[in-house]
Amino acid sequence: MSKLGKVLQMKNRSVFSSLLVFVALVLGCAASRLAAAKPPEGDLGPPVGPPIHAVLTAPPNVPPPTHRHQPAKVIVELEIRELEKEISQGVRYTFWTFGGTVPGSFIRVRQGDTVEFHLKNHPDNKMPHNIDLHGVIGPGGGAASSFTAPGHESQFTFKALHQGIYVYHCATSPVGMHVGNGMYGLMLVEPPEGLKPVDHEYYVMQGDFYTVGKYREKGAQSFDMQKAIDEKPTYVLFNGSEGSLVGDNALSAKVGERIRLFIGNGGPNMVSSFHVIGEIFDKVWFEGGTRFQENVQTTLIPSGGAVIAEFHTVVPGSFIMVDHSIFRAFNKGALAILKVTGPENKLVYSGKEVDSVYLGDKAENLKVVSQVAASAAQGTLTVEQQVKAGEALFAGTCSVCHQANGQGMEGVFPPLAGSDLLAATPKRAIVIALNGLSGPITVNGKTYNSVMPPMSQLNDDEIANILTFVTHSWGNTGSAAFSAAEVRDARKATARPPGAAD
Amino acid sequence: MLLALGGAAGLSAAERAPVPGADFVSVLPSGTQAPAVHVGSFAMDRQPVTNAQYLAFVLEHPQWRRDRIAKLIADGDYLSHWAAADRLGESVQPDQPVTRVSWFAARAYCEAHGGRLPDWQEWELVAAADEQHADARHDPDWQAKILDWYGRPASEPLANVGLGAANYYGIQDLHGLVWEWVEDFNALIVSGDSREQGDPDRLKFCGAGALSLKDRENYAVLMRIAFLSSLEARSTAHSLGFRCASGRDP
């Protein structure tokens, strides 16, 4: 702009502002006449102090509390970026984002604040966009005033009259595509008194994604409108990527801390059954409202809705957050991890004490096993004792596949009862029990081709007893009993497959 | 100057392809009982206007230089990617489509070249074609091509014009290169009025998506309308160019 132009503009501005003063005076008179008109509910008066620039944070971080006790004018500057990023390992997707992340930047204001909202559509973007903030009362939640072409900026102002946690999203046609590409986020309107301090606040938002390629199909993937219309998502994700909240990116806390989650659901289609495996929410402000429910296991978050959930950590470990519509967690990516570190509390949670299959009323029989172990130590072990102990152990470990009657399952699990293979090479059973067996074998004229995992977690006594039981049951003509020493030797002589116990 | 730039600044009818008149079902409601509207025959530029062509125009009509244009008719980004008001510079290719031009500027260019901007229906009619068919809108490949472009960020440098395949009418680059101005872009929202539950703001909000996506193939085109309706006549954008048309039989 030329210098003259600038001068003219400044002149205009001063003329304009004096005009404003005049208009304000006139309006002021008019207003005093209308003074009886009440301010809207939730209005806490005019802004106090200089304008404040809102701190925006990328997920999973949440801006610090406002710590304010008076309404302020808050300036929010949100930039829209269209970016190619990883949706899953090796899978690229062009996301449309508020602030460069999915979900978009977290906005935190206080009830009664006057928010001057600047929506900037980056010049490198291809699409026009706007914003519909569910926390805004007005046409389109701001969408009417924020339709913005690439390389342009829109501004509108609203008063945050209602406290709560609110979704915002793009509402440009076709809306489902803009939302489906990641254009949503959360705005927290703090109550006037603020929220109770906690040790951690985290920002997690679920969304469903529709790609032309299948789940985890590598390369650049594009949006699939038909899948979106059919509501058949390829991915259901927390924070826009399969890896966003696992591994090094997992959320973290220590034992004995209080955690507040702001959990949103951008949709566009799916409703979330949000659950943290191994935790119970102390309080959930369901639907983002002012009432809370206590002692909640799973909370329902509608598409375009959000909740505040609080819980405290008691024991260490990895706590997995899922959409408990559970195929989404394990086959579409809706999985996040909270890593809690600190001392164990065995009174609350013991860790694994027994590793066995459910025994039902046979649990009593395990007493036999310990008696037999004692006999073995004293050198007074009999074959009968071994068979008895082996029976109890077999029921726990082996009968799931080979069946309680040793008949196995035709075509899947070979029989042990009357097995010609076992009769021919009884001692091979030790190695099979220790190291497992996979690939084709023929038993009693029938071919089996499946996998038996190694059972090397059993000790030498246990394996000897099980095999003694097997070779002395169901009409198997017992060879000599198996001894723990034989098993110990086989354990030394052979190598365990990777991952098996030594 | 004009002679010197010769073909680059070419503006003759030979650069325009004839488009025969047709009855055409637009994604926009026709406003009458009949679903189709009649589009009389006209001619349209085979390619979008290039930087070189627009530079020639600016040199001949200096009131359209970026340092002389009134802010009222072009925003601050007008031709801002050029090295200077009268020079493209190293990083701008002569054969790239010109972008960052306002509707006023595009119109003036077309007038200076014996033409006008195409209106939306003309543009949509020509853009509905693929290489073999006048109307390929139900062809998944046609849609996929458009959507693929939407899916790519606009930060990559623009390709030169003329690299896309010529369509049924012998016209190139309608999809996959730039957005294009149309004469009646400003009416694209207003036309919402003619809908039964006419809310003029419909295109801005959720309702538009639900309403207009009855036919899935519409949405590729609809996004172009959404883009155009986000503009003001003085707006410019990094990925927004234009081409000219001329003539129109009733």
mmCIF file of N, CA, C and O in Angstrom, chain A residues 146-226:
data_model
loop_
_atom_site.group_PDB
_atom_site.id
_atom_site.type_symbol
_atom_site.label_atom_id
_atom_site.label_comp_id
_atom_site.label_asym_id
_atom_site.label_seq_id
_atom_site.Cartn_x
_atom_site.Cartn_y
_atom_site.Cartn_z
ATOM 1 N N SER A 146 -17.988 -17.661 9.632
ATOM 2 C CA SER A 146 -16.586 -18.046 9.544
ATOM 3 C C SER A 146 -16.237 -18.795 8.263
ATOM 4 O O SER A 146 -15.213 -19.452 8.188
ATOM 5 N N PHE A 147 -17.094 -18.730 7.250
ATOM 6 C CA PHE A 147 -16.813 -19.413 5.990
ATOM 7 C C PHE A 147 -15.628 -18.719 5.325
ATOM 8 O O PHE A 147 -15.689 -17.540 5.013
ATOM 9 N N THR A 148 -14.530 -19.439 5.158
ATOM 10 C CA THR A 148 -13.268 -18.792 4.813
ATOM 11 C C THR A 148 -12.567 -19.503 3.667
ATOM 12 O O THR A 148 -12.328 -20.711 3.734
ATOM 13 N N ALA A 149 -12.229 -18.761 2.627
ATOM 14 C CA ALA A 149 -11.502 -19.326 1.487
ATOM 15 C C ALA A 149 -10.032 -19.490 1.862
ATOM 16 O O ALA A 149 -9.532 -18.815 2.765
ATOM 17 N N PRO A 150 -9.295 -20.376 1.147
ATOM 18 C CA PRO A 150 -7.856 -20.504 1.406
ATOM 19 C C PRO A 150 -7.153 -19.157 1.286
ATOM 20 O O PRO A 150 -7.480 -18.362 0.402
ATOM 21 N N GLY A 151 -6.218 -18.900 2.188
ATOM 22 C CA GLY A 151 -5.503 -17.630 2.151
ATOM 23 C C GLY A 151 -6.291 -16.472 2.727
ATOM 24 O O GLY A 151 -5.941 -15.316 2.508
ATOM 25 N N HIS A 152 -7.355 -16.780 3.451
ATOM 26 C CA HIS A 152 -8.160 -15.722 4.060
ATOM 27 C C HIS A 152 -8.384 -16.004 5.535
ATOM 28 O O HIS A 152 -8.078 -17.081 6.031
ATOM 29 N N GLU A 153 -8.922 -14.987 6.216
ATOM 30 C CA GLU A 153 -9.152 -15.100 7.655
ATOM 31 C C GLU A 153 -10.519 -14.530 7.975
ATOM 32 O O GLU A 153 -10.912 -13.514 7.406
ATOM 33 N N SER A 154 -11.237 -15.190 8.853
ATOM 34 C CA SER A 154 -12.529 -14.672 9.310
ATOM 35 C C SER A 154 -12.454 -14.372 10.795
ATOM 36 O O SER A 154 -11.687 -15.002 11.519
ATOM 37 N N GLN A 155 -13.251 -13.429 11.203
ATOM 38 C CA GLN A 155 -13.294 -13.082 12.627
ATOM 39 C C GLN A 155 -14.734 -12.953 13.073
ATOM 40 O O GLN A 155 -15.557 -12.384 12.370
ATOM 41 N N PHE A 156 -15.046 -13.508 14.241
ATOM 42 C CA PHE A 156 -16.338 -13.284 14.871
ATOM 43 C C PHE A 156 -16.137 -13.346 16.373
ATOM 44 O O PHE A 156 -15.099 -13.811 16.851
ATOM 45 N N THR A 157 -17.102 -12.829 17.097
ATOM 46 C CA THR A 157 -16.962 -12.759 18.548
ATOM 47 C C THR A 157 -18.193 -13.359 19.214
ATOM 48 O O THR A 157 -19.309 -13.155 18.751
ATOM 49 N N PHE A 158 -17.969 -14.119 20.276
ATOM 50 C CA PHE A 158 -19.098 -14.676 21.019
ATOM 51 C C PHE A 158 -18.823 -14.613 22.504
ATOM 52 O O PHE A 158 -17.677 -14.463 22.931
ATOM 53 N N LYS A 159 -19.886 -14.718 23.261
ATOM 54 C CA LYS A 159 -19.733 -14.787 24.710
ATOM 55 C C LYS A 159 -19.986 -16.219 25.143
ATOM 56 O O LYS A 159 -20.988 -16.819 24.756
ATOM 57 N N ALA A 160 -19.080 -16.782 25.925
ATOM 58 C CA ALA A 160 -19.226 -18.166 26.393
ATOM 59 C C ALA A 160 -20.179 -18.164 27.578
ATOM 60 O O ALA A 160 -19.774 -17.912 28.710
ATOM 61 N N LEU A 161 -21.441 -18.415 27.327
ATOM 62 C CA LEU A 161 -22.458 -18.291 28.371
ATOM 63 C C LEU A 161 -22.620 -19.571 29.187
ATOM 64 O O LEU A 161 -23.066 -19.535 30.321
ATOM 65 N N HIS A 162 -22.290 -20.709 28.576
ATOM 66 C CA HIS A 162 -22.488 -21.988 29.257
ATOM 67 C C HIS A 162 -21.151 -22.646 29.570
ATOM 68 O O HIS A 162 -20.299 -22.757 28.702
ATOM 69 N N GLN A 163 -20.993 -23.106 30.806
ATOM 70 C CA GLN A 163 -19.798 -23.884 31.133
ATOM 71 C C GLN A 163 -19.933 -25.295 30.582
ATOM 72 O O GLN A 163 -21.027 -25.766 30.306
ATOM 73 N N GLY A 164 -18.816 -25.969 30.412
ATOM 74 C CA GLY A 164 -18.854 -27.362 29.952
ATOM 75 C C GLY A 164 -17.764 -27.646 28.940
ATOM 76 O O GLY A 164 -16.973 -26.771 28.582
ATOM 77 N N ILE A 165 -17.739 -28.892 28.478
ATOM 78 C CA ILE A 165 -16.760 -29.301 27.475
ATOM 79 C C ILE A 165 -17.517 -29.474 26.153
ATOM 80 O O ILE A 165 -18.510 -30.183 26.097
ATOM 81 N N TYR A 166 -17.053 -28.766 25.120
ATOM 82 C CA TYR A 166 -17.815 -28.694 23.871
ATOM 83 C C TYR A 166 -16.953 -29.089 22.668
ATOM 84 O O TYR A 166 -15.788 -28.716 22.570
ATOM 85 N N VAL A 167 -17.588 -29.821 21.759
ATOM 86 C CA VAL A 167 -16.945 -30.157 20.487
ATOM 87 C C VAL A 167 -17.010 -28.950 19.557
ATOM 88 O O VAL A 167 -17.973 -28.183 19.594
ATOM 89 N N TYR A 168 -15.974 -28.745 18.763
ATOM 90 C CA TYR A 168 -16.108 -27.862 17.608
ATOM 91 C C TYR A 168 -15.743 -28.655 16.360
ATOM 92 O O TYR A 168 -15.044 -29.665 16.436
ATOM 93 N N HIS A 169 -16.248 -28.235 15.216
ATOM 94 C CA HIS A 169 -15.949 -28.971 13.975
ATOM 95 C C HIS A 169 -16.185 -28.075 12.775
ATOM 96 O O HIS A 169 -16.819 -27.029 12.889
ATOM 97 N N CYS A 170 -15.681 -28.507 11.635
ATOM 98 C CA CYS A 170 -15.932 -27.777 10.399
ATOM 99 C C CYS A 170 -17.313 -28.146 9.901
ATOM 100 O O CYS A 170 -17.749 -29.283 10.035
ATOM 101 N N ALA A 171 -18.016 -27.188 9.339
ATOM 102 C CA ALA A 171 -19.382 -27.444 8.874
ATOM 103 C C ALA A 171 -19.551 -27.049 7.415
ATOM 104 O O ALA A 171 -20.619 -26.663 6.979
ATOM 105 N N THR A 172 -18.448 -27.120 6.676
ATOM 106 C CA THR A 172 -18.528 -26.797 5.253
ATOM 107 C C THR A 172 -18.955 -28.038 4.479
ATOM 108 O O THR A 172 -18.540 -29.141 4.792
ATOM 109 N N SER A 173 -19.768 -27.828 3.483
ATOM 110 C CA SER A 173 -20.271 -28.932 2.676
ATOM 111 C C SER A 173 -19.162 -29.554 1.826
ATOM 112 O O SER A 173 -18.350 -28.832 1.265
ATOM 113 N N PRO A 174 -19.105 -30.879 1.705
ATOM 114 C CA PRO A 174 -19.902 -31.873 2.437
ATOM 115 C C PRO A 174 -19.351 -32.091 3.845
ATOM 116 O O PRO A 174 -18.203 -32.487 4.011
ATOM 117 N N VAL A 175 -20.200 -31.801 4.823
ATOM 118 C CA VAL A 175 -19.756 -31.761 6.218
ATOM 119 C C VAL A 175 -19.107 -33.070 6.656
ATOM 120 O O VAL A 175 -18.071 -33.091 7.302
ATOM 121 N N GLY A 176 -19.742 -34.174 6.254
ATOM 122 C CA GLY A 176 -19.232 -35.477 6.680
ATOM 123 C C GLY A 176 -17.795 -35.688 6.237
ATOM 124 O O GLY A 176 -16.995 -36.285 6.953
ATOM 125 N N MET A 177 -17.452 -35.176 5.069
ATOM 126 C CA MET A 177 -16.095 -35.345 4.565
ATOM 127 C C MET A 177 -15.117 -34.471 5.358
ATOM 128 O O MET A 177 -14.021 -34.905 5.705
ATOM 129 N N HIS A 178 -15.527 -33.255 5.658
ATOM 130 C CA HIS A 178 -14.638 -32.371 6.425
ATOM 131 C C HIS A 178 -14.401 -32.936 7.828
ATOM 132 O O HIS A 178 -13.282 -32.933 8.325
ATOM 133 N N VAL A 179 -15.472 -33.443 8.442
ATOM 134 C CA VAL A 179 -15.327 -34.051 9.773
ATOM 135 C C VAL A 179 -14.542 -35.353 9.659
ATOM 136 O O VAL A 179 -13.637 -35.630 10.441
ATOM 137 N N GLY A 180 -14.865 -36.138 8.620
ATOM 138 C CA GLY A 180 -14.199 -37.423 8.426
ATOM 139 C C GLY A 180 -12.716 -37.279 8.146
ATOM 140 O O GLY A 180 -11.946 -38.214 8.327
ATOM 141 N N ASN A 181 -12.300 -36.101 7.707
ATOM 142 C CA ASN A 181 -10.876 -35.870 7.469
ATOM 143 C C ASN A 181 -10.172 -35.299 8.696
ATOM 144 O O ASN A 181 -9.002 -34.933 8.635
ATOM 145 N N GLY A 182 -10.904 -35.184 9.806
ATOM 146 C CA GLY A 182 -10.257 -34.821 11.068
ATOM 147 C C GLY A 182 -10.546 -33.421 11.582
ATOM 148 O O GLY A 182 -9.859 -32.955 12.494
ATOM 149 N N MET A 183 -11.557 -32.756 11.029
ATOM 150 C CA MET A 183 -11.778 -31.364 11.426
ATOM 151 C C MET A 183 -12.703 -31.251 12.636
ATOM 152 O O MET A 183 -13.885 -30.906 12.525
ATOM 153 N N TYR A 184 -12.158 -31.565 13.803
ATOM 154 C CA TYR A 184 -12.897 -31.390 15.050
ATOM 155 C C TYR A 184 -11.913 -31.222 16.191
ATOM 156 O O TYR A 184 -10.720 -31.509 16.061
ATOM 157 N N GLY A 185 -12.437 -30.746 17.304
ATOM 158 C CA GLY A 185 -11.604 -30.550 18.486
ATOM 159 C C GLY A 185 -12.502 -30.216 19.664
ATOM 160 O O GLY A 185 -13.724 -30.327 19.576
ATOM 161 N N LEU A 186 -11.893 -29.812 20.791
ATOM 162 C CA LEU A 186 -12.661 -29.520 21.998
ATOM 163 C C LEU A 186 -12.393 -28.108 22.503
ATOM 164 O O LEU A 186 -11.280 -27.600 22.393
ATOM 165 N N MET A 187 -13.442 -27.500 23.046
ATOM 166 C CA MET A 187 -13.300 -26.242 23.760
ATOM 167 C C MET A 187 -13.868 -26.437 25.158
ATOM 168 O O MET A 187 -15.010 -26.877 25.317
ATOM 169 N N LEU A 188 -13.074 -26.106 26.160
ATOM 170 C CA LEU A 188 -13.526 -26.175 27.554
ATOM 171 C C LEU A 188 -13.936 -24.780 28.001
ATOM 172 O O LEU A 188 -13.163 -23.829 27.858
ATOM 173 N N VAL A 189 -15.152 -24.684 28.509
ATOM 174 C CA VAL A 189 -15.570 -23.440 29.153
ATOM 175 C C VAL A 189 -15.592 -23.724 30.652
ATOM 176 O O VAL A 189 -16.489 -24.408 31.155
ATOM 177 N N GLU A 190 -14.578 -23.231 31.335
ATOM 178 C CA GLU A 190 -14.475 -23.481 32.782
ATOM 179 C C GLU A 190 -15.647 -22.841 33.509
ATOM 180 O O GLU A 190 -16.085 -21.753 33.142
ATOM 181 N N PRO A 191 -16.120 -23.491 34.595
ATOM 182 C CA PRO A 191 -17.103 -22.817 35.440
ATOM 183 C C PRO A 191 -16.434 -21.616 36.111
ATOM 184 O O PRO A 191 -15.198 -21.581 36.219
ATOM 185 N N PRO A 192 -17.219 -20.621 36.569
ATOM 186 C CA PRO A 192 -16.612 -19.404 37.134
ATOM 187 C C PRO A 192 -15.601 -19.709 38.234
ATOM 188 O O PRO A 192 -14.596 -19.027 38.368
ATOM 189 N N GLU A 193 -15.858 -20.759 39.025
ATOM 190 C CA GLU A 193 -14.954 -21.077 40.134
ATOM 191 C C GLU A 193 -13.775 -21.937 39.684
ATOM 192 O O GLU A 193 -12.911 -22.287 40.475
ATOM 193 N N GLY A 194 -13.719 -22.301 38.407
ATOM 194 C CA GLY A 194 -12.639 -23.138 37.899
ATOM 195 C C GLY A 194 -12.875 -24.610 38.211
ATOM 196 O O GLY A 194 -13.871 -24.969 38.839
ATOM 197 N N LEU A 195 -11.969 -25.460 37.742
ATOM 198 C CA LEU A 195 -12.053 -26.893 38.038
ATOM 199 C C LEU A 195 -11.079 -27.220 39.156
ATOM 200 O O LEU A 195 -10.049 -26.566 39.304
ATOM 201 N N LYS A 196 -11.416 -28.235 39.945
ATOM 202 C CA LYS A 196 -10.529 -28.646 41.035
ATOM 203 C C LYS A 196 -9.174 -29.078 40.464
ATOM 204 O O LYS A 196 -9.123 -29.775 39.456
ATOM 205 N N PRO A 197 -8.083 -28.671 41.112
ATOM 206 C CA PRO A 197 -6.778 -29.073 40.581
ATOM 207 C C PRO A 197 -6.617 -30.597 40.599
ATOM 208 O O PRO A 197 -7.101 -31.268 41.511
ATOM 209 N N VAL A 198 -5.952 -31.115 39.559
ATOM 210 C CA VAL A 198 -5.620 -32.544 39.502
ATOM 211 C C VAL A 198 -4.146 -32.641 39.109
ATOM 212 O O VAL A 198 -3.511 -31.638 38.786
ATOM 213 N N ASP A 199 -3.604 -33.864 39.102
ATOM 214 C CA ASP A 199 -2.192 -34.033 38.756
ATOM 215 C C ASP A 199 -1.957 -33.998 37.248
ATOM 216 O O ASP A 199 -0.920 -33.539 36.787
ATOM 217 N N HIS A 200 -2.926 -34.528 36.488
ATOM 218 C CA HIS A 200 -2.769 -34.531 35.029
ATOM 219 C C HIS A 200 -4.104 -34.234 34.369
ATOM 220 O O HIS A 200 -5.140 -34.746 34.811
ATOM 221 N N GLU A 201 -4.052 -33.433 33.316
ATOM 222 C CA GLU A 201 -5.215 -33.292 32.441
ATOM 223 C C GLU A 201 -4.788 -33.735 31.044
ATOM 224 O O GLU A 201 -3.744 -33.296 30.550
ATOM 225 N N TYR A 202 -5.581 -34.587 30.442
ATOM 226 C CA TYR A 202 -5.250 -35.064 29.095
ATOM 227 C C TYR A 202 -6.434 -34.878 28.146
ATOM 228 O O TYR A 202 -7.593 -34.849 28.567
ATOM 229 N N TYR A 203 -6.097 -34.794 26.870
ATOM 230 C CA TYR A 203 -7.058 -34.509 25.799
ATOM 231 C C TYR A 203 -7.045 -35.682 24.823
ATOM 232 O O TYR A 203 -6.027 -35.941 24.181
ATOM 233 N N VAL A 204 -8.137 -36.412 24.797
ATOM 234 C CA VAL A 204 -8.249 -37.578 23.916
ATOM 235 C C VAL A 204 -9.540 -37.428 23.116
ATOM 236 O O VAL A 204 -10.580 -37.081 23.666
ATOM 237 N N MET A 205 -9.455 -37.659 21.815
ATOM 238 C CA MET A 205 -10.668 -37.537 21.009
ATOM 239 C C MET A 205 -10.730 -38.654 19.981
ATOM 240 O O MET A 205 -9.770 -38.924 19.281
ATOM 241 N N GLN A 206 -11.878 -39.275 19.943
ATOM 242 C CA GLN A 206 -12.087 -40.387 19.006
ATOM 243 C C GLN A 206 -12.637 -39.871 17.683
ATOM 244 O O GLN A 206 -13.352 -38.879 17.642
ATOM 245 N N GLY A 207 -12.288 -40.571 16.609
ATOM 246 C CA GLY A 207 -12.861 -40.245 15.308
ATOM 247 C C GLY A 207 -12.827 -41.470 14.423
ATOM 248 O O GLY A 207 -12.005 -42.366 14.621
ATOM 249 N N ASP A 208 -13.738 -41.535 13.461
ATOM 250 C CA ASP A 208 -13.731 -42.656 12.516
ATOM 251 C C ASP A 208 -13.278 -42.158 11.145
ATOM 252 O O ASP A 208 -13.581 -41.041 10.740
ATOM 253 N N PHE A 209 -12.524 -43.026 10.446
ATOM 254 C CA PHE A 209 -11.906 -42.647 9.171
ATOM 255 C C PHE A 209 -12.236 -43.675 8.093
ATOM 256 O O PHE A 209 -12.357 -44.864 8.386
ATOM 257 N N TYR A 210 -12.340 -43.185 6.881
ATOM 258 C CA TYR A 210 -12.806 -44.011 5.765
ATOM 259 C C TYR A 210 -11.803 -43.915 4.619
ATOM 260 O O TYR A 210 -11.691 -42.867 3.979
ATOM 261 N N THR A 211 -11.047 -44.979 4.400
ATOM 262 C CA THR A 211 -10.070 -44.949 3.319
ATOM 263 C C THR A 211 -10.461 -45.962 2.248
ATOM 264 O O THR A 211 -11.125 -46.966 2.525
ATOM 265 N N VAL A 212 -10.025 -45.678 1.023
ATOM 266 C CA VAL A 212 -10.324 -46.570 -0.096
ATOM 267 C C VAL A 212 -9.676 -47.932 0.151
ATOM 268 O O VAL A 212 -10.282 -48.975 -0.059
ATOM 269 N N GLY A 213 -8.432 -47.911 0.633
ATOM 270 C CA GLY A 213 -7.724 -49.161 0.927
ATOM 271 C C GLY A 213 -8.199 -49.759 2.235
ATOM 272 O O GLY A 213 -8.849 -49.102 3.045
ATOM 273 N N LYS A 214 -7.865 -51.033 2.432
ATOM 274 C CA LYS A 214 -8.253 -51.724 3.657
ATOM 275 C C LYS A 214 -7.446 -51.208 4.848
ATOM 276 O O LYS A 214 -6.458 -50.515 4.686
ATOM 277 N N TYR A 215 -7.880 -51.640 6.043
ATOM 278 C CA TYR A 215 -7.179 -51.328 7.281
ATOM 279 C C TYR A 215 -5.700 -51.704 7.152
ATOM 280 O O TYR A 215 -5.374 -52.827 6.795
ATOM 281 N N ARG A 216 -4.826 -50.756 7.405
ATOM 282 C CA ARG A 216 -3.382 -50.915 7.365
ATOM 283 C C ARG A 216 -2.824 -51.202 5.969
ATOM 284 O O ARG A 216 -1.686 -51.629 5.843
ATOM 285 N N GLU A 217 -3.611 -50.981 4.909
ATOM 286 C CA GLU A 217 -3.063 -51.097 3.558
ATOM 287 C C GLU A 217 -2.115 -49.924 3.354
ATOM 288 O O GLU A 217 -2.495 -48.764 3.525
ATOM 289 N N LYS A 218 -0.865 -50.249 2.985
ATOM 290 C CA LYS A 218 0.200 -49.243 2.980
ATOM 291 C C LYS A 218 0.024 -48.227 1.847
ATOM 292 O O LYS A 218 -0.720 -48.445 0.912
ATOM 293 N N GLY A 219 0.775 -47.146 1.957
ATOM 294 C CA GLY A 219 0.797 -46.131 0.909
ATOM 295 C C GLY A 219 -0.153 -44.987 1.220
ATOM 296 O O GLY A 219 -0.726 -44.908 2.304
ATOM 297 N N ALA A 220 -0.298 -44.065 0.252
ATOM 298 C CA ALA A 220 -1.196 -42.927 0.419
ATOM 299 C C ALA A 220 -2.627 -43.394 0.189
ATOM 300 O O ALA A 220 -2.929 -44.004 -0.827
ATOM 301 N N GLN A 221 -3.476 -43.144 1.140
ATOM 302 C CA GLN A 221 -4.870 -43.557 1.040
ATOM 303 C C GLN A 221 -5.756 -42.331 0.897
ATOM 304 O O GLN A 221 -5.498 -41.308 1.505
ATOM 305 N N SER A 222 -6.809 -42.461 0.102
ATOM 306 C CA SER A 222 -7.727 -41.334 -0.009
ATOM 307 C C SER A 222 -9.077 -41.669 0.614
ATOM 308 O O SER A 222 -9.388 -42.824 0.914
ATOM 309 N N PHE A 223 -9.846 -40.631 0.835
ATOM 310 C CA PHE A 223 -11.155 -40.713 1.487
ATOM 311 C C PHE A 223 -12.135 -41.519 0.633
ATOM 312 O O PHE A 223 -12.189 -41.342 -0.580
ATOM 313 N N ASP A 224 -12.905 -42.389 1.271
ATOM 314 C CA ASP A 224 -13.903 -43.185 0.560
ATOM 315 C C ASP A 224 -15.312 -42.749 0.971
ATOM 316 O O ASP A 224 -15.778 -43.065 2.061
ATOM 317 N N MET A 225 -15.959 -42.014 0.078
ATOM 318 C CA MET A 225 -17.273 -41.469 0.404
ATOM 319 C C MET A 225 -18.315 -42.559 0.624
ATOM 320 O O MET A 225 -19.151 -42.446 1.513
ATOM 321 N N GLN A 226 -18.252 -43.621 -0.182
ATOM 322 C CA GLN A 226 -19.287 -44.656 -0.052
ATOM 323 C C GLN A 226 -19.199 -45.346 1.310
ATOM 324 O O GLN A 226 -20.200 -45.567 1.974
#
